[in-house]
CSV table of C-alpha atoms and ligand atoms in Angstrom, one decimal:
chain,number,residue,atom,x,y,z
A,29,MET,CA,29.7,-3.2,26.2
A,30,THR,CA,27.1,-4.6,23.9
A,31,LYS,CA,23.8,-5.3,25.6
A,32,LYS,CA,21.7,-8.4,24.8
A,33,LEU,CA,18.4,-8.1,23.1
A,34,TYR,CA,15.8,-11.0,23.1
A,35,ILE,CA,12.9,-10.6,20.7
A,36,LYS,CA,10.0,-13.1,20.6
A,37,THR,CA,7.7,-12.7,17.6
A,38,TYR,CA,4.1,-13.8,17.5
A,39,GLY,CA,1.5,-13.7,14.7
A,40,CYS,CA,2.0,-12.8,11.0
A,41,GLN,CA,5.0,-12.5,8.7
A,42,MET,CA,4.7,-8.8,9.0
A,43,ASN,CA,5.7,-9.1,12.7
A,44,VAL,CA,8.7,-11.1,11.6
A,45,TYR,CA,9.8,-8.4,9.3
A,46,ASP,CA,9.1,-5.7,11.9
A,47,SER,CA,11.2,-7.6,14.5
A,48,GLU,CA,14.2,-7.7,12.1
A,49,ARG,CA,13.9,-3.9,11.6
A,50,MET,CA,13.5,-3.3,15.3
A,51,ALA,CA,16.6,-5.4,16.2
A,52,GLU,CA,18.6,-3.2,13.7
A,53,ALA,CA,17.2,0.0,15.0
A,54,LEU,CA,18.4,-0.6,18.6
A,55,ASP,CA,21.9,0.6,18.7
A,56,GLY,CA,24.3,-1.1,21.2
A,57,TYR,CA,22.3,-4.3,21.3
A,58,GLU,CA,23.1,-7.7,19.8
A,59,GLN,CA,20.2,-10.2,19.3
A,60,VAL,CA,20.3,-13.4,21.4
A,61,ASN,CA,18.1,-16.5,21.3
A,62,SER,CA,17.1,-16.8,24.9
A,63,PRO,CA,15.6,-14.4,27.4
A,64,ASP,CA,18.1,-15.7,30.1
A,65,GLY,CA,20.7,-13.0,30.7
A,66,ALA,CA,19.1,-10.6,28.3
A,67,ASP,CA,19.2,-6.8,29.0
A,68,MET,CA,16.0,-6.2,27.0
A,69,ILE,CA,13.1,-8.5,26.2
A,70,LEU,CA,10.8,-7.4,23.4
A,71,LEU,CA,7.6,-9.3,22.7
A,72,ASN,CA,6.2,-8.5,19.2
A,73,THR,CA,2.6,-9.4,19.7
A,74,CYS,CA,-0.5,-10.4,17.8
A,75,HIS,CA,-4.1,-9.4,18.7
A,76,ILE,CA,-5.9,-11.1,15.9
A,77,ARG,CA,-7.7,-13.7,18.2
A,78,GLU,CA,-8.2,-13.7,21.9
A,79,LYS,CA,-5.9,-16.7,22.4
A,80,ALA,CA,-3.0,-14.9,20.7
A,81,ALA,CA,-3.4,-11.9,23.1
A,82,GLU,CA,-3.7,-14.0,26.2
A,83,LYS,CA,-0.5,-15.8,25.4
A,84,ILE,CA,1.3,-12.5,25.8
A,85,TYR,CA,0.3,-12.1,29.4
A,86,SER,CA,1.3,-15.6,30.4
A,87,GLU,CA,4.6,-15.1,28.7
A,88,LEU,CA,5.2,-11.8,30.5
A,89,GLY,CA,4.4,-13.5,33.8
A,90,ARG,CA,7.3,-15.9,33.2
A,91,TYR,CA,9.8,-13.1,33.2
A,92,ARG,CA,9.2,-12.1,36.8
A,93,GLY,CA,12.2,-14.2,38.1
A,94,LEU,CA,14.5,-12.7,35.4
A,95,LYS,CA,13.5,-9.2,36.4
A,96,GLU,CA,14.1,-10.0,40.1
A,97,ALA,CA,17.5,-11.3,39.2
A,98,ASN,CA,18.3,-8.3,37.1
A,99,PRO,CA,16.4,-5.2,38.0
A,100,ASP,CA,18.0,-3.4,35.0
A,101,LEU,CA,16.3,-5.8,32.6
A,102,LYS,CA,13.8,-3.8,30.4
A,103,ILE,CA,10.7,-5.5,29.1
A,104,GLY,CA,8.9,-4.2,26.1
A,105,VAL,CA,5.6,-5.0,24.4
A,106,ALA,CA,5.4,-4.1,20.7
A,107,GLY,CA,2.9,-5.1,18.0
A,108,CYS,CA,-0.9,-5.2,17.9
A,109,VAL,CA,-1.5,-6.0,21.6
A,110,ALA,CA,0.5,-2.9,22.4
A,111,GLN,CA,-1.6,-0.9,20.0
A,112,ALA,CA,-4.9,-2.3,21.0
A,113,GLU,CA,-4.4,-2.2,24.8
A,114,GLY,CA,-1.9,0.6,25.3
A,115,GLU,CA,-1.5,1.6,29.0
A,116,GLU,CA,-3.7,-1.4,30.0
A,117,VAL,CA,-0.7,-3.6,29.2
A,118,MET,CA,1.3,-1.9,31.9
A,119,ARG,CA,-1.6,-1.9,34.4
A,120,ARG,CA,-2.1,-5.6,33.9
A,121,GLN,CA,1.6,-6.4,34.0
A,122,PRO,CA,3.7,-3.9,35.9
A,123,LEU,CA,6.9,-5.7,34.8
A,124,VAL,CA,6.4,-4.0,31.5
A,125,ASP,CA,8.7,-0.8,30.9
A,126,ILE,CA,7.9,-0.1,27.2
A,127,VAL,CA,4.7,-0.3,25.1
A,128,VAL,CA,5.2,0.6,21.5
A,129,GLY,CA,2.6,0.3,18.7
A,130,PRO,CA,3.5,-0.9,15.2
A,131,GLN,CA,3.5,2.6,13.7
A,132,SER,CA,6.0,4.0,16.2
A,133,TYR,CA,8.9,1.6,15.9
A,134,HIS,CA,11.2,4.3,14.7
A,135,ARG,CA,10.8,6.0,18.1
A,136,LEU,CA,12.1,2.8,19.9
A,137,PRO,CA,15.6,4.2,20.6
A,138,GLU,CA,14.0,7.1,22.5
A,139,LEU,CA,11.6,4.9,24.3
A,140,GLU,CA,14.5,2.6,25.3
A,141,ALA,CA,16.5,5.7,26.6
A,142,LYS,CA,13.5,6.7,28.7
A,143,ALA,CA,13.1,3.2,30.1
A,144,ALA,CA,16.8,3.2,31.0
A,145,ARG,CA,16.2,6.3,33.1
A,146,GLY,CA,13.7,4.3,35.1
A,147,GLU,CA,10.6,5.8,33.5
A,148,LYS,CA,7.7,4.0,31.8
A,149,ALA,CA,7.7,4.6,28.1
A,150,LEU,CA,4.6,4.4,25.9
A,151,ASP,CA,3.9,5.3,22.2
A,152,THR,CA,0.9,4.1,20.3
A,153,ASP,CA,0.5,7.1,18.0
A,154,PHE,CA,-0.1,6.9,14.3
A,155,PRO,CA,2.5,9.5,13.3
A,156,GLU,CA,2.7,11.1,9.9
A,157,GLU,CA,6.3,10.2,9.2
A,158,ASP,CA,7.2,6.9,7.5
A,159,LYS,CA,8.5,4.6,10.2
A,160,PHE,CA,10.5,2.5,7.8
A,161,GLU,CA,12.3,5.4,6.4
A,162,LYS,CA,13.2,6.7,9.8
A,163,LEU,CA,14.3,3.3,11.1
A,164,LYS,CA,18.0,2.6,10.8
A,165,THR,CA,18.7,0.6,7.7
A,166,ARG,CA,19.8,-3.0,7.8
A,167,PRO,CA,23.6,-3.6,8.4
A,168,LYS,CA,25.4,-4.9,5.4
A,169,ALA,CA,25.6,-8.4,6.7
A,170,GLN,CA,25.1,-11.4,4.4
A,171,ARG,CA,21.6,-13.0,4.6
A,172,GLY,CA,19.8,-16.2,3.9
A,173,PRO,CA,18.2,-16.8,0.5
A,174,THR,CA,14.6,-15.7,1.4
A,175,ALA,CA,13.4,-12.4,2.9
A,176,PHE,CA,10.3,-10.6,3.7
A,177,LEU,CA,9.8,-7.0,2.5
A,178,THR,CA,6.8,-5.0,3.8
A,179,VAL,CA,5.4,-2.8,0.9
A,180,GLN,CA,2.0,-2.0,2.4
A,181,GLU,CA,0.5,-1.8,5.8
A,182,GLY,CA,-2.9,-1.4,7.3
A,183,CYS,CA,-6.3,-2.1,6.0
A,184,ASP,CA,-9.4,-0.2,4.9
A,185,LYS,CA,-11.7,-3.2,4.5
A,186,PHE,CA,-13.1,-3.4,8.0
A,187,CYS,CA,-14.3,-7.0,7.9
A,188,ALA,CA,-16.7,-7.3,10.8
A,189,PHE,CA,-14.5,-9.7,12.9
A,190,CYS,CA,-11.1,-8.1,12.3
A,191,VAL,CA,-8.9,-5.9,14.5
A,192,VAL,CA,-6.4,-5.1,11.8
A,193,PRO,CA,-7.9,-1.8,10.7
A,194,TYR,CA,-7.7,-0.6,14.3
A,195,THR,CA,-4.3,-2.0,15.3
A,196,ARG,CA,-2.5,-1.4,12.1
A,197,GLY,CA,-4.5,1.6,10.9
A,198,ALA,CA,-5.4,2.8,7.4
A,199,GLU,CA,-3.9,1.4,4.2
A,200,VAL,CA,-0.5,3.0,3.5
A,201,SER,CA,1.9,1.9,0.6
A,202,ARG,CA,5.6,2.5,0.7
A,203,PRO,CA,6.9,4.5,-2.3
A,204,VAL,CA,8.2,2.5,-5.3
A,205,ALA,CA,11.8,3.9,-5.1
A,206,ARG,CA,12.2,2.8,-1.4
A,207,VAL,CA,10.8,-0.7,-2.1
A,208,LEU,CA,13.2,-1.1,-5.0
A,209,ALA,CA,16.2,0.2,-3.1
A,210,GLU,CA,15.5,-2.2,-0.3
A,211,ALA,CA,15.0,-5.1,-2.7
A,212,GLU,CA,18.3,-4.3,-4.4
A,213,ASP,CA,20.0,-4.2,-1.1
A,214,LEU,CA,18.6,-7.5,0.0
A,215,VAL,CA,19.6,-9.2,-3.3
A,216,SER,CA,23.2,-7.8,-3.0
A,217,ARG,CA,23.4,-9.6,0.3
A,218,GLY,CA,22.4,-13.0,-1.0
A,219,VAL,CA,18.6,-12.9,-1.0
A,220,ARG,CA,17.1,-14.8,-4.0
A,221,GLU,CA,13.4,-14.9,-3.0
A,222,ILE,CA,11.4,-11.9,-1.7
A,223,THR,CA,8.0,-12.1,-0.3
A,224,LEU,CA,6.2,-8.8,-0.5
A,225,LEU,CA,4.1,-8.2,2.6
A,226,GLY,CA,1.1,-6.3,3.4
A,227,GLN,CA,-2.1,-6.8,5.4
A,228,ASN,CA,-3.9,-6.1,2.1
A,229,VAL,CA,-0.9,-6.3,-0.2
A,230,ASN,CA,-2.8,-6.5,-3.5
A,231,ALA,CA,-4.3,-3.1,-2.7
A,232,TYR,CA,-0.7,-1.7,-3.1
A,233,HIS,CA,-0.7,1.7,-4.7
A,234,GLY,CA,2.8,3.1,-4.3
A,235,ALA,CA,3.9,6.5,-5.4
A,236,ASP,CA,6.5,7.0,-8.1
A,237,GLY,CA,6.9,10.7,-8.8
A,238,GLY,CA,3.4,11.8,-9.9
A,239,GLU,CA,2.4,8.2,-10.8
A,240,THR,CA,0.8,5.4,-8.8
A,241,TRP,CA,1.9,1.8,-9.2
A,242,GLY,CA,-0.2,-1.3,-8.5
A,243,LEU,CA,1.2,-4.5,-7.2
A,244,ALA,CA,1.6,-6.1,-10.6
A,245,ARG,CA,3.7,-3.3,-12.0
A,246,LEU,CA,5.9,-3.4,-8.8
A,247,ILE,CA,6.4,-7.2,-9.3
A,248,ARG,CA,7.2,-6.8,-12.9
A,249,ARG,CA,9.8,-4.2,-12.1
A,250,LEU,CA,11.3,-6.3,-9.3
A,251,ALA,CA,11.5,-9.2,-11.7
A,252,GLU,CA,14.1,-7.2,-13.7
A,253,ILE,CA,16.6,-7.6,-10.9
A,254,ASP,CA,18.7,-10.3,-12.3
A,255,GLU,CA,19.8,-12.1,-9.2
A,256,LEU,CA,16.3,-12.0,-7.7
A,257,LYS,CA,14.9,-15.4,-8.7
A,258,ARG,CA,11.6,-15.6,-7.0
A,259,ILE,CA,8.8,-13.2,-6.0
A,260,ARG,CA,5.8,-13.9,-3.8
A,261,PHE,CA,3.2,-11.7,-2.1
A,262,THR,CA,0.8,-12.1,0.9
A,263,THR,CA,-1.9,-11.4,2.1
A,264,SER,CA,-4.6,-10.5,-0.4
A,265,HIS,CA,-8.3,-9.5,-0.5
A,266,PRO,CA,-10.3,-11.0,-3.4
A,267,ASN,CA,-11.8,-7.6,-4.4
A,268,ASP,CA,-8.3,-6.2,-5.0
A,269,MET,CA,-7.2,-8.9,-7.4
A,270,GLU,CA,-6.9,-6.7,-10.4
A,271,ASP,CA,-6.6,-7.9,-14.0
A,272,ASP,CA,-3.0,-7.0,-14.3
A,273,LEU,CA,-2.1,-9.0,-11.2
A,274,ILE,CA,-4.0,-12.1,-12.6
A,275,THR,CA,-2.1,-11.8,-15.9
A,276,ALA,CA,1.1,-11.5,-14.0
A,277,HIS,CA,0.5,-15.0,-12.6
A,278,GLY,CA,0.6,-16.2,-16.2
A,279,ASP,CA,3.4,-14.3,-17.8
A,280,CYS,CA,5.8,-13.3,-15.0
A,281,GLU,CA,8.0,-16.2,-14.6
A,282,LYS,CA,9.5,-15.1,-11.4
A,283,LEU,CA,6.2,-14.8,-9.7
A,284,MET,CA,5.7,-18.1,-7.9
A,285,PRO,CA,2.6,-20.3,-8.6
A,286,TYR,CA,1.3,-19.9,-5.1
A,287,LEU,CA,-1.5,-17.6,-3.9
A,288,HIS,CA,-3.0,-17.0,-0.5
A,289,LEU,CA,-6.4,-15.6,-1.1
A,290,PRO,CA,-8.6,-15.8,2.0
A,291,VAL,CA,-12.4,-16.2,1.6
A,292,GLN,CA,-13.4,-16.8,5.3
A,293,SER,CA,-16.8,-18.3,4.5
A,294,GLY,CA,-18.7,-19.9,1.6
A,295,SER,CA,-22.1,-18.7,2.7
A,296,ASP,CA,-23.3,-15.5,1.1
A,297,ARG,CA,-25.4,-14.7,4.2
A,298,ILE,CA,-22.3,-14.9,6.4
A,299,LEU,CA,-20.1,-13.1,3.8
A,300,LYS,CA,-22.5,-10.2,3.9
A,301,ARG,CA,-22.6,-10.2,7.7
A,302,MET,CA,-18.7,-10.3,7.7
A,303,ALA,CA,-18.8,-7.3,5.4
A,304,ARG,CA,-16.5,-9.1,2.9
A,305,LYS,CA,-18.2,-7.3,0.0
A,306,HIS,CA,-18.2,-10.3,-2.4
A,307,THR,CA,-20.2,-13.5,-2.8
A,308,ALA,CA,-19.0,-17.1,-2.9
A,309,ALA,CA,-19.8,-17.3,-6.6
A,310,GLU,CA,-17.7,-14.2,-7.3
A,311,TYR,CA,-14.8,-15.7,-5.4
A,312,ILE,CA,-15.0,-19.0,-7.3
A,313,ARG,CA,-15.1,-17.2,-10.7
A,314,LEU,CA,-12.1,-15.2,-9.6
A,315,ILE,CA,-10.1,-18.4,-8.8
A,316,GLU,CA,-11.1,-19.8,-12.2
A,317,ARG,CA,-9.7,-16.8,-13.9
A,318,ILE,CA,-6.5,-16.9,-12.0
A,319,ARG,CA,-6.1,-20.6,-12.8
A,320,GLU,CA,-6.8,-19.9,-16.5
A,321,ALA,CA,-3.7,-17.7,-16.3
A,322,ARG,CA,-1.7,-20.2,-14.3
A,323,PRO,CA,-3.2,-23.7,-14.3
A,324,ASP,CA,-0.8,-25.2,-11.8
A,325,LEU,CA,-1.3,-22.5,-9.2
A,326,LEU,CA,-1.5,-23.8,-5.6
A,327,LEU,CA,-4.2,-22.0,-3.8
A,328,SER,CA,-4.2,-21.2,-0.1
A,329,GLY,CA,-6.9,-19.6,2.1
A,330,ASP,CA,-8.1,-18.6,5.4
A,331,PHE,CA,-11.5,-19.7,7.0
A,332,ILE,CA,-13.4,-18.7,10.0
A,333,VAL,CA,-16.0,-21.1,11.5
A,334,GLY,CA,-18.6,-20.2,14.1
A,335,PHE,CA,-19.0,-16.6,13.0
A,336,PRO,CA,-22.1,-15.1,14.9
A,337,GLU,CA,-25.3,-16.6,13.5
A,338,GLU,CA,-23.6,-19.2,11.4
A,339,THR,CA,-26.0,-22.1,10.9
A,340,GLU,CA,-25.2,-25.7,9.8
A,341,GLU,CA,-26.5,-24.7,6.3
A,342,ASP,CA,-24.1,-21.7,6.2
A,343,PHE,CA,-21.3,-24.1,7.3
A,344,GLN,CA,-22.2,-26.6,4.6
A,345,ALA,CA,-21.9,-23.7,2.0
A,346,THR,CA,-18.3,-23.2,3.3
A,347,MET,CA,-17.6,-27.0,2.8
A,348,ALA,CA,-19.1,-26.8,-0.6
A,349,LEU,CA,-16.8,-23.9,-1.6
A,350,ILE,CA,-13.8,-25.7,-0.3
A,351,GLU,CA,-14.8,-28.8,-2.5
A,352,ALA,CA,-15.3,-26.5,-5.5
A,353,VAL,CA,-12.0,-24.6,-5.1
A,354,ASN,CA,-9.7,-27.4,-3.9
A,355,TYR,CA,-7.0,-25.9,-1.6
A,356,GLY,CA,-3.4,-27.0,-1.6
A,357,GLN,CA,-2.9,-25.3,1.7
A,358,ALA,CA,-5.1,-23.4,4.2
A,359,TYR,CA,-5.5,-21.8,7.6
A,360,SER,CA,-8.7,-22.2,9.6
A,361,PHE,CA,-9.9,-20.7,12.9
A,362,LYS,CA,-12.7,-20.7,15.3
A,363,TYR,CA,-14.3,-17.3,15.4
A,364,SER,CA,-12.9,-15.2,18.3
A,365,SER,CA,-14.8,-12.1,19.4
A,366,ARG,CA,-12.6,-9.0,19.3
A,367,PRO,CA,-13.6,-6.0,21.4
A,368,GLY,CA,-14.3,-3.0,19.3
A,369,THR,CA,-15.2,-4.8,16.1
A,370,PRO,CA,-18.8,-4.8,14.8
A,371,ALA,CA,-19.2,-8.6,15.2
A,372,ALA,CA,-18.4,-8.4,18.9
A,373,GLU,CA,-21.9,-7.1,19.5
A,374,ARG,CA,-23.6,-10.2,18.0
A,375,ALA,CA,-24.9,-13.4,19.5
A,376,GLU,CA,-22.2,-16.1,19.3
A,377,VAL,CA,-22.4,-19.7,18.1
A,378,ASP,CA,-22.3,-22.4,20.8
A,379,PRO,CA,-18.5,-23.0,21.3
A,380,GLU,CA,-19.0,-26.8,21.1
A,381,VAL,CA,-20.8,-26.5,17.8
A,382,ALA,CA,-18.1,-24.2,16.5
A,383,ALA,CA,-15.4,-26.7,17.6
A,384,ASP,CA,-17.1,-29.5,15.9
A,385,ARG,CA,-17.4,-27.5,12.6
A,386,LEU,CA,-13.8,-26.6,12.8
A,387,GLN,CA,-12.8,-30.2,13.1
A,388,ARG,CA,-14.9,-31.2,10.1
A,389,LEU,CA,-13.6,-28.3,8.0
A,390,GLN,CA,-10.0,-29.1,8.9
A,391,ALA,CA,-10.4,-32.8,8.0
A,392,LEU,CA,-11.5,-31.8,4.6
A,393,LEU,CA,-8.7,-29.2,4.1
A,394,THR,CA,-6.1,-31.7,5.4
A,395,ARG,CA,-7.3,-34.2,2.7
A,396,GLN,CA,-7.0,-31.6,0.0
A,397,GLN,CA,-3.6,-30.5,1.2
A,398,LYS,CA,-2.3,-34.1,1.3
A,399,ALA,CA,-3.7,-34.8,-2.2
A,400,ALA,CA,-2.0,-31.7,-3.6
A,401,GLN,CA,1.3,-32.8,-1.9
A,402,ASP,CA,1.1,-36.4,-3.1
A,403,ALA,CA,0.3,-35.1,-6.7
A,404,MET,CA,3.9,-33.7,-6.7
A,405,VAL,CA,5.5,-37.2,-6.7
A,406,GLY,CA,7.0,-37.9,-10.1
A,407,ARG,CA,7.3,-34.3,-11.1
A,408,GLU,CA,10.5,-32.4,-11.9
A,409,ILE,CA,10.6,-29.0,-10.3
A,410,ASP,CA,12.9,-26.2,-9.2
A,411,VAL,CA,13.9,-26.0,-5.5
A,412,LEU,CA,15.5,-23.1,-3.8
A,413,PHE,CA,17.7,-24.5,-1.1
A,414,GLU,CA,17.6,-22.8,2.2
A,415,LYS,CA,19.5,-24.8,4.8
A,416,PRO,CA,21.0,-28.2,5.8
A,417,GLY,CA,18.4,-30.8,6.8
A,418,ARG,CA,18.2,-32.9,10.0
A,419,LEU,CA,20.0,-35.9,8.5
A,420,PRO,CA,23.7,-35.8,7.6
A,421,GLY,CA,24.2,-34.7,3.9
A,422,GLN,CA,20.6,-33.6,3.6
A,423,MET,CA,19.6,-30.2,2.3
A,424,VAL,CA,16.1,-28.5,2.6
A,425,GLY,CA,14.5,-26.0,0.3
A,426,LYS,CA,11.2,-24.9,-1.1
A,427,SER,CA,9.3,-25.6,-4.3
A,428,GLY,CA,7.6,-22.8,-6.1
A,429,TYR,CA,4.4,-24.0,-4.5
A,430,LEU,CA,6.0,-23.5,-1.1
A,431,HIS,CA,6.3,-27.2,-0.3
A,432,ALA,CA,9.3,-28.1,1.8
A,433,VAL,CA,11.6,-30.4,-0.2
A,434,HIS,CA,14.6,-32.3,1.1
A,435,VAL,CA,17.3,-34.1,-0.9
A,436,THR,CA,20.6,-35.7,-0.2
A,437,GLY,CA,23.6,-34.4,-2.1
A,438,GLU,CA,25.8,-31.5,-3.0
A,439,VAL,CA,23.9,-28.3,-3.3
A,440,ALA,CA,24.7,-24.8,-1.8
A,441,VAL,CA,22.4,-22.7,0.2
A,442,GLY,CA,20.7,-20.1,-2.1
A,443,GLN,CA,21.1,-22.4,-5.1
A,444,ILE,CA,18.2,-23.3,-7.3
A,445,SER,CA,18.3,-26.9,-8.6
A,446,ARG,CA,16.2,-29.2,-10.6
A,447,VAL,CA,14.7,-32.0,-8.4
A,448,ARG,CA,12.6,-35.1,-9.2
A,449,ILE,CA,10.1,-35.6,-6.4
A,450,THR,CA,10.1,-39.2,-5.2
A,451,GLU,CA,8.2,-39.2,-2.0
A,452,SER,CA,5.5,-37.3,-0.1
A,453,GLY,CA,5.9,-37.4,3.7
A,454,PRO,CA,3.7,-35.9,6.5
A,455,ASN,CA,5.1,-32.3,6.2
A,456,SER,CA,7.5,-32.3,3.3
A,457,LEU,CA,8.5,-33.8,0.0
A,458,GLY,CA,11.6,-35.8,-0.7
A,459,GLY,CA,13.4,-36.0,-4.0
A,460,THR,CA,16.6,-36.5,-6.0
A,461,LEU,CA,18.8,-33.9,-7.5
A,462,LEU,CA,18.9,-34.0,-11.4
B,4,5AD,N1,-11.6,-14.7,14.8
B,4,5AD,C1,-11.1,-15.7,14.2
B,4,5AD,N2,-10.2,-15.6,13.1
B,4,5AD,C2,-9.9,-14.4,12.7
B,4,5AD,N3,-9.1,-13.9,11.7
B,4,5AD,C3,-9.1,-12.6,11.8
B,4,5AD,N4,-9.9,-12.1,12.8
B,4,5AD,C4,-10.4,-13.2,13.4
B,4,5AD,C5,-11.3,-13.4,14.5
B,4,5AD,N5,-11.8,-12.3,15.1
B,4,5AD,C6,-8.5,-14.8,10.8
B,4,5AD,C7,-9.0,-14.5,9.4
B,4,5AD,C8,-7.8,-13.8,8.7
B,4,5AD,C9,-6.6,-14.4,9.5
B,4,5AD,C10,-5.4,-13.6,9.4
B,4,5AD,O1,-7.1,-14.5,10.8
B,4,5AD,O2,-9.2,-15.8,8.7
B,4,5AD,O3,-7.7,-13.9,7.3
B,5,SF4,FE1,-8.9,-7.9,8.5
B,5,SF4,FE2,-8.0,-8.9,6.1
B,5,SF4,FE3,-10.6,-8.0,6.4
B,5,SF4,FE4,-8.5,-6.3,6.4
B,5,SF4,S1,-9.2,-7.6,4.7
B,5,SF4,S2,-10.2,-6.3,7.8
B,5,SF4,S3,-6.9,-7.4,7.4
B,5,SF4,S4,-9.5,-9.8,7.4
């Protein structure tokens, strides 16, 4: 009998991709949308901020009743909390049977077998072998029009606030041939847009025989796949934005005019303490160069407010950078101290001061975001349709700039159609098919 697997995914897009791969790797399970009645519950977790990690423990606590009702239920914790806390997860929450770090997913079937024998199963190694190569391949089922594809993992940047270099390990790029094969397979199953993923994806340096390919070369090669219509990539570090990748934004038509390029702060003093290894002016100059290549680029970023020792003056420098750059989209966070990172040793900003700064920063970013969205009204753009909308006869898709767009009319999922934008709502654009 097929068993039921419930996976709940937290955090970044890489976790979304990993969850898909784990679901495929677990033989004899079908994925379900609710933990009720499941034989296995897997939480794919995030450790980036304290709140994200604490959420996991409160979620686990909720499964007590399910485990009492079904003692055979196995509960697993995967992802970055598993990697960072290891055995501590089982000590804090004895309901947990399996703890598996992000680099050990190919060992999940063995861990599941061990748990089935009633033993606790833990694996947080950083093994030599390529987990994606060892993981069972995707079944040949048809897919939706958009997909993630992890090409690079880990990070060598060691920003002073960040757990990623510890939870995901050193930078590793998947070989070119494997990425191409996976992309071809996705496209043969209906995918029209691929987002290349990596913690530091623009540092991609994949092997192809004796050669090493950068991200731009990989993108150009993927663009040769006829039925693949759109390519995106995320997330990038400013210092790895090489000339070739900047040029690609101008001359590679399938590369979408959207770039997520986190800066974190606009104060050189704080950037230095964050170990970001660039200044605010260098970042702004870089944005100018990318916009020279692609003037309509929509820029997205990440910001941290209340980093240790941040003064009002430092914060104002961040606000000034935001004014100078003008973001179409952004994510912003209050600094959260992460055990084991260099910044965790430093004096923190008063939480109320940090909360106030976050509010002011988000007000500015929201204004810019709304202005960028409103500026779409009247334009004619291509939309890749993804699914039916909430209203009858409505279809929803994405613009190249990643705005959600809804229209009413006959258009198939996976189709790219020309749309004239007629309205800008709170979270999406409305338009008419041309
Ligand atoms: N506190 C707050 N935000 C953080 N980020 C990473 N680490 C922390 C932290 N300790 C944010 C950064 C990063 C995004 C993924 O999460 O802005 O770019
Ligand atoms: Fe973390 Fe990104 Fe810095 Fe790497 S580059 S340490 S993932 S914030």
